[in-house]
Amino acid sequence: MKRVQVVIIGSGPSGLMLGHILHRAGIDTIILENRSQDYVLARVRAGLLEQGTVDLLRDNGLAGRLDREGLVHRGMALAFDGERHRIDLAGLSGGKVVTIYGQTEVTRDLMDARAASGAPTVYEAEAVTPHGFDGEAPRVTYVKDGATHEIACDFIAGCDGYHGVSRASVPAGAISTYERVYPFGWLGILAEVPPVDHELIYANSARGFALCTMRSSTRSRYYVQCPLDDRVEDWPDDRFWDEIRRRVDAPTAEAMVTGPSFEKSIAPLRSFVAEPLRFGRMFLVGDAAHIVPPTGAKGLNLAMSDVRYLAEGLLEHYGERSAAGLDAYSGRALDRIWKAVRFSWWMTTMLHRFPDQTAFDQRIQEADLAYLVSSEAAMTSLAENYVGLPV
Ligand code: FAS
Ligand code: PHB
């Protein structure tokens, strides 16, 4: 039976980043991914990186293209009631910034680094299944080209996202989950048009939420809140552009450059946390452990802080023969996870129109926003969460 020190399930940002750090430390890994490499790369997801994520990539020699192509942002704006209010992120957070660099590019950089390292990744691995992680001899089986393979290991890292097999393999009595499903989704488009502003604009309007973001100085990403039962076919480009311009302030609407979208998708929104994150010799990482509504731009960034904590624990285990880091992983990660889940819930609740929203709820939302932009303390709280709480 083949043996490695750590089997990583999933070749998304979590699995690839963990594999990269462990490989650099001489810890042998294999990544098992059930989709094709192209499929993984084709997924359009996050766009905004916290400073901690940029630092992690840079510390591991992965920020070359990011430093050339990433867009550093020192502020963002909230648009509501016909006005736009800038939040001075850097000024309110002691100089911290965020960087726009699409998850697709992060994943591409990580895949290139993995390929260059020679460390193995099996794409289109079927029936990946963790075994024996509650004992001292964990192993993982999978099927590739009709042949069944078995890998013995010391540890399993479940980096396989919300719908993955890792969390699903944990006995129901050993895990607790916490969830809130939001009664709307986000319809997102990509278009080769210049962004409407050099910073992000989050809009609260009676018609629903909208977000103006970007991927570069020539490529824009826009989102509008939509009903859960909407389909992409319900949203031809003309309807999308008309709708988003109704949801932002007038100067933003007038300045918006429209054009044909080349990607359009609808994502559901949920808050989800699994506890704990360790089950014997298996650890849950990233979206396998938690999901946040993208309103706070936390999903990918939380995955990266999980990776940082688990990698530190594994390096300590193999280096100093200490179990302290691994023993602390779940509690340490969950502390930061819940604070990000709270922030993402707060941003989502404050900025979206809920189907059952009463007139009282509406007034509270308006008061929330009015207080936020009138209070340096409130804006400081938003800023320090948005740029990323300490890792
Ligand atoms: P991922 O889901 O990215 O990767 C898991 C990998 O495991 C996938 O490649 C999957 O194919 C594989 N896998 C699954 N089951 C498997 C099995 N049984 N065997 C082997 N492999 C398996 N975050 C933001 O910060 N901002 C955003 O705007 C944003 N938008 C999003 C939009 C959508 C539609 C989604 C779904 C997520 C969005 N996110 C956003 C969150 C997203 O970026 C995640 O946080 C990020 O992908 C987490 O990375 P991973 O933990 O690696 O999980
Ligand atoms: C994105 O650029 O895709 C993005 C940015 C910030 C968010 C969500 C998505 O809060």
mmCIF file of C-alpha atoms in Angstrom, residues 77-292:
data_model
loop_
_atom_site.group_PDB
_atom_site.id
_atom_site.type_symbol
_atom_site.label_atom_id
_atom_site.label_comp_id
_atom_site.label_asym_id
_atom_site.label_seq_id
_atom_site.Cartn_x
_atom_site.Cartn_y
_atom_site.Cartn_z
ATOM 1 C CA ALA A 77 -18.024 52.569 -0.258
ATOM 2 C CA LEU A 78 -21.551 52.019 0.987
ATOM 3 C CA ALA A 79 -24.345 53.387 -1.199
ATOM 4 C CA PHE A 80 -27.816 53.861 0.252
ATOM 5 C CA ASP A 81 -30.617 56.405 0.224
ATOM 6 C CA GLY A 82 -29.161 58.004 -2.919
ATOM 7 C CA GLU A 83 -25.794 58.749 -1.301
ATOM 8 C CA ARG A 84 -22.379 57.113 -1.401
ATOM 9 C CA HIS A 85 -20.217 56.968 1.735
ATOM 10 C CA ARG A 86 -16.537 56.002 1.604
ATOM 11 C CA ILE A 87 -15.083 53.901 4.401
ATOM 12 C CA ASP A 88 -11.372 54.711 4.817
ATOM 13 C CA LEU A 89 -10.202 51.149 5.455
ATOM 14 C CA ALA A 90 -6.492 51.962 5.686
ATOM 15 C CA GLY A 91 -6.994 55.078 7.791
ATOM 16 C CA LEU A 92 -9.288 53.291 10.233
ATOM 17 C CA SER A 93 -7.295 50.052 10.510
ATOM 18 C CA GLY A 94 -3.808 51.398 11.069
ATOM 19 C CA GLY A 95 -2.820 51.144 7.418
ATOM 20 C CA LYS A 96 -4.167 47.710 6.507
ATOM 21 C CA VAL A 97 -5.464 47.247 2.950
ATOM 22 C CA VAL A 98 -7.235 44.606 0.861
ATOM 23 C CA THR A 99 -6.224 43.342 -2.573
ATOM 24 C CA ILE A 100 -8.428 42.473 -5.521
ATOM 25 C CA TYR A 101 -7.015 39.328 -7.148
ATOM 26 C CA GLY A 102 -9.491 36.701 -8.310
ATOM 27 C CA GLN A 103 -9.660 33.268 -6.685
ATOM 28 C CA THR A 104 -9.223 31.824 -10.157
ATOM 29 C CA GLU A 105 -5.780 33.470 -10.327
ATOM 30 C CA VAL A 106 -4.867 32.318 -6.808
ATOM 31 C CA THR A 107 -5.839 28.774 -7.768
ATOM 32 C CA ARG A 108 -3.889 28.996 -11.030
ATOM 33 C CA ASP A 109 -0.756 30.197 -9.193
ATOM 34 C CA LEU A 110 -1.129 27.409 -6.625
ATOM 35 C CA MET A 111 -1.635 24.763 -9.315
ATOM 36 C CA ASP A 112 1.425 25.984 -11.214
ATOM 37 C CA ALA A 113 3.494 25.836 -8.015
ATOM 38 C CA ARG A 114 2.228 22.310 -7.254
ATOM 39 C CA ALA A 115 3.104 21.134 -10.753
ATOM 40 C CA ALA A 116 6.563 22.720 -10.524
ATOM 41 C CA SER A 117 7.185 21.016 -7.165
ATOM 42 C CA GLY A 118 6.528 17.575 -8.609
ATOM 43 C CA ALA A 119 4.277 16.728 -5.671
ATOM 44 C CA PRO A 120 1.423 14.473 -6.821
ATOM 45 C CA THR A 121 -2.157 15.582 -7.476
ATOM 46 C CA VAL A 122 -4.719 13.120 -8.822
ATOM 47 C CA TYR A 123 -7.515 14.873 -10.733
ATOM 48 C CA GLU A 124 -10.812 13.174 -11.563
ATOM 49 C CA ALA A 125 -10.270 10.790 -8.642
ATOM 50 C CA GLU A 126 -13.576 9.030 -8.033
ATOM 51 C CA ALA A 127 -15.101 7.673 -4.830
ATOM 52 C CA VAL A 128 -12.468 9.323 -2.635
ATOM 53 C CA THR A 129 -13.127 7.923 0.849
ATOM 54 C CA PRO A 130 -11.350 8.532 4.167
ATOM 55 C CA HIS A 131 -11.037 5.522 6.476
ATOM 56 C CA GLY A 132 -9.763 4.816 9.998
ATOM 57 C CA PHE A 133 -9.181 8.477 10.909
ATOM 58 C CA ASP A 134 -10.455 7.799 14.442
ATOM 59 C CA GLY A 135 -7.596 5.348 14.945
ATOM 60 C CA GLU A 136 -3.822 5.323 14.488
ATOM 61 C CA ALA A 137 -3.784 4.088 10.869
ATOM 62 C CA PRO A 138 -5.844 6.349 8.661
ATOM 63 C CA ARG A 139 -6.017 5.643 4.953
ATOM 64 C CA VAL A 140 -7.837 6.966 1.898
ATOM 65 C CA THR A 141 -9.180 4.988 -1.036
ATOM 66 C CA TYR A 142 -10.148 6.259 -4.474
ATOM 67 C CA VAL A 143 -10.851 5.004 -7.961
ATOM 68 C CA LYS A 144 -8.956 6.231 -11.007
ATOM 69 C CA ASP A 145 -9.499 4.883 -14.522
ATOM 70 C CA GLY A 146 -11.418 1.969 -13.058
ATOM 71 C CA ALA A 147 -8.648 0.895 -10.659
ATOM 72 C CA THR A 148 -9.030 1.192 -6.880
ATOM 73 C CA HIS A 149 -6.137 2.771 -5.007
ATOM 74 C CA GLU A 150 -5.399 2.850 -1.277
ATOM 75 C CA ILE A 151 -3.064 5.271 0.484
ATOM 76 C CA ALA A 152 -1.906 4.920 4.081
ATOM 77 C CA CYS A 153 -1.074 8.165 5.848
ATOM 78 C CA ASP A 154 -0.498 9.854 9.177
ATOM 79 C CA PHE A 155 -3.183 12.521 8.688
ATOM 80 C CA ILE A 156 -6.064 13.435 6.352
ATOM 81 C CA ALA A 157 -6.860 17.075 5.504
ATOM 82 C CA GLY A 158 -10.481 17.489 4.396
ATOM 83 C CA CYS A 159 -10.155 20.431 2.000
ATOM 84 C CA ASP A 160 -13.092 19.298 -0.132
ATOM 85 C CA GLY A 161 -15.571 22.122 0.315
ATOM 86 C CA TYR A 162 -19.145 22.258 1.543
ATOM 87 C CA HIS A 163 -20.337 19.276 -0.488
ATOM 88 C CA GLY A 164 -17.232 17.179 0.100
ATOM 89 C CA VAL A 165 -16.844 13.687 1.513
ATOM 90 C CA SER A 166 -14.716 14.529 4.567
ATOM 91 C CA ARG A 167 -17.318 16.157 6.788
ATOM 92 C CA ALA A 168 -19.892 13.663 5.501
ATOM 93 C CA SER A 169 -17.654 10.826 6.747
ATOM 94 C CA VAL A 170 -17.785 12.000 10.358
ATOM 95 C CA PRO A 171 -20.268 10.062 12.509
ATOM 96 C CA ALA A 172 -23.338 12.248 13.154
ATOM 97 C CA GLY A 173 -22.872 12.082 16.928
ATOM 98 C CA ALA A 174 -19.329 13.438 16.724
ATOM 99 C CA ILE A 175 -20.104 16.714 14.950
ATOM 100 C CA SER A 176 -22.338 19.751 15.539
ATOM 101 C CA THR A 177 -23.421 22.086 12.761
ATOM 102 C CA TYR A 178 -24.807 25.610 12.863
ATOM 103 C CA GLU A 179 -26.561 27.075 9.835
ATOM 104 C CA ARG A 180 -28.555 29.993 8.531
ATOM 105 C CA VAL A 181 -29.835 29.892 4.961
ATOM 106 C CA TYR A 182 -30.648 33.309 3.481
ATOM 107 C CA PRO A 183 -33.881 33.729 1.472
ATOM 108 C CA PHE A 184 -32.103 35.090 -1.597
ATOM 109 C CA GLY A 185 -29.062 34.508 -3.800
ATOM 110 C CA TRP A 186 -26.451 36.553 -5.651
ATOM 111 C CA LEU A 187 -26.492 36.800 -9.424
ATOM 112 C CA GLY A 188 -22.953 37.629 -10.544
ATOM 113 C CA ILE A 189 -21.578 38.633 -13.945
ATOM 114 C CA LEU A 190 -18.150 39.201 -15.402
ATOM 115 C CA ALA A 191 -17.782 41.710 -18.270
ATOM 116 C CA GLU A 192 -14.815 43.193 -20.100
ATOM 117 C CA VAL A 193 -15.749 46.746 -19.168
ATOM 118 C CA PRO A 194 -13.822 49.146 -16.923
ATOM 119 C CA PRO A 195 -14.976 49.160 -13.287
ATOM 120 C CA VAL A 196 -17.365 51.955 -12.365
ATOM 121 C CA ASP A 197 -15.004 53.085 -9.588
ATOM 122 C CA HIS A 198 -11.482 52.265 -8.385
ATOM 123 C CA GLU A 199 -12.931 50.864 -5.132
ATOM 124 C CA LEU A 200 -15.831 48.507 -4.292
ATOM 125 C CA ILE A 201 -19.360 49.808 -3.821
ATOM 126 C CA TYR A 202 -21.867 47.887 -1.648
ATOM 127 C CA ALA A 203 -25.419 49.145 -2.241
ATOM 128 C CA ASN A 204 -28.529 48.790 -0.104
ATOM 129 C CA SER A 205 -31.722 49.751 -1.956
ATOM 130 C CA ALA A 206 -35.452 49.100 -1.710
ATOM 131 C CA ARG A 207 -35.007 46.850 -4.754
ATOM 132 C CA GLY A 208 -32.301 44.801 -3.071
ATOM 133 C CA PHE A 209 -28.537 44.542 -2.623
ATOM 134 C CA ALA A 210 -25.944 45.204 -5.329
ATOM 135 C CA LEU A 211 -22.135 45.080 -5.375
ATOM 136 C CA CYS A 212 -19.792 46.748 -7.848
ATOM 137 C CA THR A 213 -16.392 45.045 -7.834
ATOM 138 C CA MET A 214 -13.745 44.094 -10.350
ATOM 139 C CA ARG A 215 -10.986 41.747 -11.480
ATOM 140 C CA SER A 216 -8.706 44.307 -13.179
ATOM 141 C CA SER A 217 -8.817 47.838 -14.604
ATOM 142 C CA THR A 218 -10.562 46.433 -17.686
ATOM 143 C CA ARG A 219 -12.662 43.606 -16.221
ATOM 144 C CA SER A 220 -15.634 44.227 -13.916
ATOM 145 C CA ARG A 221 -17.593 41.949 -11.631
ATOM 146 C CA TYR A 222 -21.067 42.935 -10.546
ATOM 147 C CA TYR A 223 -23.617 41.223 -8.317
ATOM 148 C CA VAL A 224 -27.305 41.798 -7.608
ATOM 149 C CA GLN A 225 -29.382 40.091 -4.949
ATOM 150 C CA CYS A 226 -32.015 37.876 -6.613
ATOM 151 C CA PRO A 227 -34.806 35.515 -5.532
ATOM 152 C CA LEU A 228 -33.644 31.969 -4.783
ATOM 153 C CA ASP A 229 -35.779 30.506 -7.549
ATOM 154 C CA ASP A 230 -34.374 32.797 -10.242
ATOM 155 C CA ARG A 231 -32.364 31.208 -13.046
ATOM 156 C CA VAL A 232 -29.550 32.747 -15.076
ATOM 157 C CA GLU A 233 -31.868 32.592 -18.109
ATOM 158 C CA ASP A 234 -34.203 35.046 -16.332
ATOM 159 C CA TRP A 235 -31.462 37.666 -16.437
ATOM 160 C CA PRO A 236 -30.451 38.759 -19.931
ATOM 161 C CA ASP A 237 -27.686 41.374 -19.854
ATOM 162 C CA ASP A 238 -30.039 44.300 -20.516
ATOM 163 C CA ARG A 239 -32.153 43.383 -17.497
ATOM 164 C CA PHE A 240 -29.051 43.016 -15.344
ATOM 165 C CA TRP A 241 -27.605 46.399 -16.272
ATOM 166 C CA ASP A 242 -30.949 48.156 -15.853
ATOM 167 C CA GLU A 243 -31.433 46.585 -12.429
ATOM 168 C CA ILE A 244 -28.001 47.263 -10.984
ATOM 169 C CA ARG A 245 -28.192 50.912 -12.094
ATOM 170 C CA ARG A 246 -31.498 51.235 -10.202
ATOM 171 C CA ARG A 247 -29.876 49.912 -7.030
ATOM 172 C CA VAL A 248 -26.836 52.195 -6.840
ATOM 173 C CA ASP A 249 -26.681 55.964 -6.340
ATOM 174 C CA ALA A 250 -27.323 58.133 -9.438
ATOM 175 C CA PRO A 251 -23.694 59.239 -10.072
ATOM 176 C CA THR A 252 -22.579 55.599 -9.964
ATOM 177 C CA ALA A 253 -25.402 54.562 -12.311
ATOM 178 C CA GLU A 254 -24.489 57.320 -14.759
ATOM 179 C CA ALA A 255 -20.801 56.415 -14.695
ATOM 180 C CA MET A 256 -21.352 52.668 -15.170
ATOM 181 C CA VAL A 257 -19.960 51.269 -18.427
ATOM 182 C CA THR A 258 -22.087 48.349 -19.580
ATOM 183 C CA GLY A 259 -21.312 45.608 -22.057
ATOM 184 C CA PRO A 260 -21.819 41.897 -22.793
ATOM 185 C CA SER A 261 -21.236 39.534 -19.886
ATOM 186 C CA PHE A 262 -19.042 36.487 -20.495
ATOM 187 C CA GLU A 263 -19.852 34.757 -17.220
ATOM 188 C CA LYS A 264 -23.127 34.737 -15.339
ATOM 189 C CA SER A 265 -24.012 32.586 -12.317
ATOM 190 C CA ILE A 266 -26.265 32.500 -9.278
ATOM 191 C CA ALA A 267 -24.930 31.497 -5.865
ATOM 192 C CA PRO A 268 -27.086 30.711 -2.824
ATOM 193 C CA LEU A 269 -26.128 32.372 0.471
ATOM 194 C CA ARG A 270 -25.724 30.579 3.742
ATOM 195 C CA SER A 271 -23.842 30.810 7.023
ATOM 196 C CA PHE A 272 -22.567 27.437 8.171
ATOM 197 C CA VAL A 273 -20.086 26.211 10.768
ATOM 198 C CA ALA A 274 -19.160 22.649 11.764
ATOM 199 C CA GLU A 275 -17.677 21.938 15.180
ATOM 200 C CA PRO A 276 -15.168 20.621 16.031
ATOM 201 C CA LEU A 277 -12.735 20.645 13.099
ATOM 202 C CA ARG A 278 -10.665 17.665 14.195
ATOM 203 C CA PHE A 279 -11.710 14.025 14.235
ATOM 204 C CA GLY A 280 -8.768 11.939 15.366
ATOM 205 C CA ARG A 281 -6.341 12.112 12.464
ATOM 206 C CA MET A 282 -8.644 14.008 10.088
ATOM 207 C CA PHE A 283 -8.991 17.792 10.005
ATOM 208 C CA LEU A 284 -11.636 19.909 8.237
ATOM 209 C CA VAL A 285 -10.325 22.990 6.427
ATOM 210 C CA GLY A 286 -11.952 25.863 4.528
ATOM 211 C CA ASP A 287 -15.409 25.441 3.035
ATOM 212 C CA ALA A 288 -15.497 21.839 4.324
ATOM 213 C CA ALA A 289 -15.738 23.423 7.764
ATOM 214 C CA HIS A 290 -17.607 26.682 7.181
ATOM 215 C CA ILE A 291 -19.506 28.762 4.658
ATOM 216 C CA VAL A 292 -20.147 32.499 4.810
#
